[in-house]
Amino acid sequence: MGDKQAVDKQAVTVIGLGPMGRAMTRAFLAAGHPVTVWNRTASKADDLVAEGAVRADSIEGALAANELVVLSLTDYAAMYALLEPVVAALSGRVLVNLTSDTPEHARAAAAWAERHGARQLTGGVQSPPSGIGSPEMSTFYSGPTELFEAHRDTLAVLTGTDYRGTDPGLAALLYQLQMDIFWTSMLSALHALTVARAHGISAAEFLPYASSTAASVPGFLAFYAPRLDADEHVGDVDNLAMGVASVEHVLHTTRDAGVDAALPSAVLEIFRRGMAAGHGGDSFTSLSEVFRTA
Ligand code: NDP
């Protein structure tokens, strides 16, 4: 039964065996997909081979083994470093590029792949390696629709799939937008927890309050998003002048605690640019206009 299952499932090549590629290989194996692996540092394939993966002797061999090739590399520069010397082996391949990078790089890579007879599906994986194999996790995909449809079931082994459209840059863009939110909000939380600890309040003690503030964000976003789309920044529930005073308090609280104030200083600088542009009576969402004039 196990053997029959393996025969029925689509064979996959995984190139790049960092934490992600390793988790992906294991998820494919667990779902009964034959997997060929290749990594620059060959030893990272050892345990995967012991678990049932096939090691390709060369990157050409990895590409030749299967039509469907998952790339899980640090960035697109790593992809070119690996694949540019072996472009003749790309013809006919479907590159599922789950490497994070910019939308522009994803678009350029899709065009580059097509010039060499391959096609690319771009992916933006919204999961840590530990979530690979969980349908509750999600990956943005974009690129040729029929390509996604043809491989949807296989890709669903990794995470839930969220196909967004044909633009090969779109999945990368949506991923980077998520990262924009993730890093700035995580850094702001880290900053607040650092100030708390400087006052002898442990991170664990403050955690419920940090979580409560984080949990309030979707409500604010839902309120402001339609106004943002309408370029409507009426200061009926908040205004920038009030925001400046509030951010100044955060800045001074930080300094008084002896904690680095670069983060609230940067926030204050942006608020002040909004004031200088005449938005003092408008909502903080008017800062979107400030961002757009960069
Ligand atoms: P890593 O950077 O740890 O590893 C990626 C692979 O890239 C390794 O196999 C490495 O080979 C290879 N590589 C890097 N540079 C080169 C090069 N110049 N030539 C050849 N091979 C190279 O990444 P992860 O596995 O953590 O992640 C893979 C992708 O998934 C990244 O784009 C990441 O942003 C994205 N991602 C990661 C998440 C995470 O939590 N880890 C979450 C969501 C997305 P070698 O082993 O030889 O160094």
PDB file of C-alpha atoms in Angstrom, residues 155-256:
ATOM      1  CA  LEU A 155       1.603  22.016  -3.079  1.00  0.00           C
ATOM      2  CA  ALA A 156      -1.233  21.594  -0.583  1.00  0.00           C
ATOM      3  CA  VAL A 157       0.952  18.995   1.132  1.00  0.00           C
ATOM      4  CA  LEU A 158       3.134  21.872   2.385  1.00  0.00           C
ATOM      5  CA  THR A 159       0.504  24.322   3.619  1.00  0.00           C
ATOM      6  CA  GLY A 160      -2.899  25.595   2.592  1.00  0.00           C
ATOM      7  CA  THR A 161      -2.683  27.327  -0.795  1.00  0.00           C
ATOM      8  CA  ASP A 162      -3.820  30.865  -1.585  1.00  0.00           C
ATOM      9  CA  TYR A 163      -3.526  31.496  -5.331  1.00  0.00           C
ATOM     10  CA  ARG A 164      -3.744  35.254  -5.964  1.00  0.00           C
ATOM     11  CA  GLY A 165      -3.269  35.713  -9.710  1.00  0.00           C
ATOM     12  CA  THR A 166      -1.022  35.526 -12.732  1.00  0.00           C
ATOM     13  CA  ASP A 167       1.500  38.291 -11.878  1.00  0.00           C
ATOM     14  CA  PRO A 168       4.606  36.382 -10.736  1.00  0.00           C
ATOM     15  CA  GLY A 169       5.461  39.258  -8.401  1.00  0.00           C
ATOM     16  CA  LEU A 170       2.150  39.184  -6.551  1.00  0.00           C
ATOM     17  CA  ALA A 171       2.865  36.345  -4.117  1.00  0.00           C
ATOM     18  CA  ALA A 172       6.194  37.986  -3.257  1.00  0.00           C
ATOM     19  CA  LEU A 173       4.503  41.358  -2.780  1.00  0.00           C
ATOM     20  CA  LEU A 174       1.815  39.967  -0.476  1.00  0.00           C
ATOM     21  CA  TYR A 175       4.464  38.134   1.513  1.00  0.00           C
ATOM     22  CA  GLN A 176       6.574  41.295   1.895  1.00  0.00           C
ATOM     23  CA  LEU A 177       3.510  43.280   3.000  1.00  0.00           C
ATOM     24  CA  GLN A 178       2.951  40.696   5.726  1.00  0.00           C
ATOM     25  CA  MET A 179       6.607  40.955   6.714  1.00  0.00           C
ATOM     26  CA  ASP A 180       6.316  44.762   6.811  1.00  0.00           C
ATOM     27  CA  ILE A 181       3.589  44.407   9.425  1.00  0.00           C
ATOM     28  CA  PHE A 182       5.300  41.535  11.205  1.00  0.00           C
ATOM     29  CA  TRP A 183       8.719  43.114  11.745  1.00  0.00           C
ATOM     30  CA  THR A 184       7.551  46.585  12.732  1.00  0.00           C
ATOM     31  CA  SER A 185       4.921  45.243  15.130  1.00  0.00           C
ATOM     32  CA  MET A 186       7.253  42.641  16.624  1.00  0.00           C
ATOM     33  CA  LEU A 187       9.948  45.276  17.080  1.00  0.00           C
ATOM     34  CA  SER A 188       7.515  47.687  18.725  1.00  0.00           C
ATOM     35  CA  ALA A 189       6.380  44.933  21.105  1.00  0.00           C
ATOM     36  CA  LEU A 190      10.015  44.069  21.844  1.00  0.00           C
ATOM     37  CA  HIS A 191      10.691  47.735  22.528  1.00  0.00           C
ATOM     38  CA  ALA A 192       7.790  48.021  24.981  1.00  0.00           C
ATOM     39  CA  LEU A 193       8.822  44.808  26.740  1.00  0.00           C
ATOM     40  CA  THR A 194      12.362  46.178  27.065  1.00  0.00           C
ATOM     41  CA  VAL A 195      11.053  49.373  28.673  1.00  0.00           C
ATOM     42  CA  ALA A 196       8.859  47.255  30.972  1.00  0.00           C
ATOM     43  CA  ARG A 197      11.845  45.137  32.034  1.00  0.00           C
ATOM     44  CA  ALA A 198      13.913  48.292  32.652  1.00  0.00           C
ATOM     45  CA  HIS A 199      11.232  49.098  35.232  1.00  0.00           C
ATOM     46  CA  GLY A 200      11.369  45.633  36.779  1.00  0.00           C
ATOM     47  CA  ILE A 201       8.196  44.401  35.068  1.00  0.00           C
ATOM     48  CA  SER A 202       8.963  41.069  33.447  1.00  0.00           C
ATOM     49  CA  ALA A 203       7.998  40.283  29.867  1.00  0.00           C
ATOM     50  CA  ALA A 204       5.758  37.483  31.172  1.00  0.00           C
ATOM     51  CA  GLU A 205       4.009  39.863  33.573  1.00  0.00           C
ATOM     52  CA  PHE A 206       3.319  42.416  30.846  1.00  0.00           C
ATOM     53  CA  LEU A 207       2.398  39.768  28.254  1.00  0.00           C
ATOM     54  CA  PRO A 208      -1.410  39.870  28.782  1.00  0.00           C
ATOM     55  CA  TYR A 209      -1.413  43.648  28.256  1.00  0.00           C
ATOM     56  CA  ALA A 210       0.864  43.428  25.197  1.00  0.00           C
ATOM     57  CA  SER A 211      -1.420  40.741  23.765  1.00  0.00           C
ATOM     58  CA  SER A 212      -4.521  42.779  24.491  1.00  0.00           C
ATOM     59  CA  THR A 213      -3.123  45.773  22.598  1.00  0.00           C
ATOM     60  CA  ALA A 214      -2.059  43.531  19.708  1.00  0.00           C
ATOM     61  CA  ALA A 215      -5.549  41.987  19.643  1.00  0.00           C
ATOM     62  CA  SER A 216      -7.122  45.447  19.354  1.00  0.00           C
ATOM     63  CA  VAL A 217      -5.278  46.178  16.104  1.00  0.00           C
ATOM     64  CA  PRO A 218      -7.682  44.328  13.727  1.00  0.00           C
ATOM     65  CA  GLY A 219     -10.580  46.472  14.981  1.00  0.00           C
ATOM     66  CA  PHE A 220      -8.654  49.659  14.227  1.00  0.00           C
ATOM     67  CA  LEU A 221      -7.617  48.327  10.820  1.00  0.00           C
ATOM     68  CA  ALA A 222     -11.208  47.433   9.946  1.00  0.00           C
ATOM     69  CA  PHE A 223     -12.301  50.952  10.911  1.00  0.00           C
ATOM     70  CA  TYR A 224      -9.557  52.779   9.032  1.00  0.00           C
ATOM     71  CA  ALA A 225      -9.134  50.623   5.883  1.00  0.00           C
ATOM     72  CA  PRO A 226     -12.218  51.947   4.003  1.00  0.00           C
ATOM     73  CA  ARG A 227     -11.255  55.518   4.908  1.00  0.00           C
ATOM     74  CA  LEU A 228      -7.733  54.889   3.665  1.00  0.00           C
ATOM     75  CA  ASP A 229      -9.022  53.536   0.359  1.00  0.00           C
ATOM     76  CA  ALA A 230     -11.206  56.651   0.045  1.00  0.00           C
ATOM     77  CA  ASP A 231      -8.203  58.909   0.874  1.00  0.00           C
ATOM     78  CA  GLU A 232     -10.376  60.270   3.653  1.00  0.00           C
ATOM     79  CA  HIS A 233      -8.371  61.353   6.707  1.00  0.00           C
ATOM     80  CA  VAL A 234     -10.983  63.235   8.693  1.00  0.00           C
ATOM     81  CA  GLY A 235      -9.830  63.823  12.269  1.00  0.00           C
ATOM     82  CA  ASP A 236     -13.115  62.952  13.940  1.00  0.00           C
ATOM     83  CA  VAL A 237     -11.833  60.168  16.202  1.00  0.00           C
ATOM     84  CA  ASP A 238      -8.119  60.970  16.319  1.00  0.00           C
ATOM     85  CA  ASN A 239      -5.858  63.715  15.080  1.00  0.00           C
ATOM     86  CA  LEU A 240      -2.180  64.006  14.380  1.00  0.00           C
ATOM     87  CA  ALA A 241      -1.522  66.782  16.926  1.00  0.00           C
ATOM     88  CA  MET A 242      -2.830  64.480  19.672  1.00  0.00           C
ATOM     89  CA  GLY A 243      -0.729  61.656  18.202  1.00  0.00           C
ATOM     90  CA  VAL A 244       2.439  63.760  18.366  1.00  0.00           C
ATOM     91  CA  ALA A 245       1.869  64.481  22.066  1.00  0.00           C
ATOM     92  CA  SER A 246       1.282  60.760  22.696  1.00  0.00           C
ATOM     93  CA  VAL A 247       4.405  59.634  20.834  1.00  0.00           C
ATOM     94  CA  GLU A 248       6.440  62.278  22.702  1.00  0.00           C
ATOM     95  CA  HIS A 249       5.291  60.690  25.962  1.00  0.00           C
ATOM     96  CA  VAL A 250       6.426  57.280  24.732  1.00  0.00           C
ATOM     97  CA  LEU A 251       9.780  58.747  23.678  1.00  0.00           C
ATOM     98  CA  HIS A 252      10.373  60.393  27.048  1.00  0.00           C
ATOM     99  CA  THR A 253       9.258  57.304  28.971  1.00  0.00           C
ATOM    100  CA  THR A 254      11.801  55.327  26.935  1.00  0.00           C
ATOM    101  CA  ARG A 255      14.621  57.803  27.584  1.00  0.00           C
ATOM    102  CA  ASP A 256      13.775  58.026  31.283  1.00  0.00           C
TER     103      ASP A 256
END
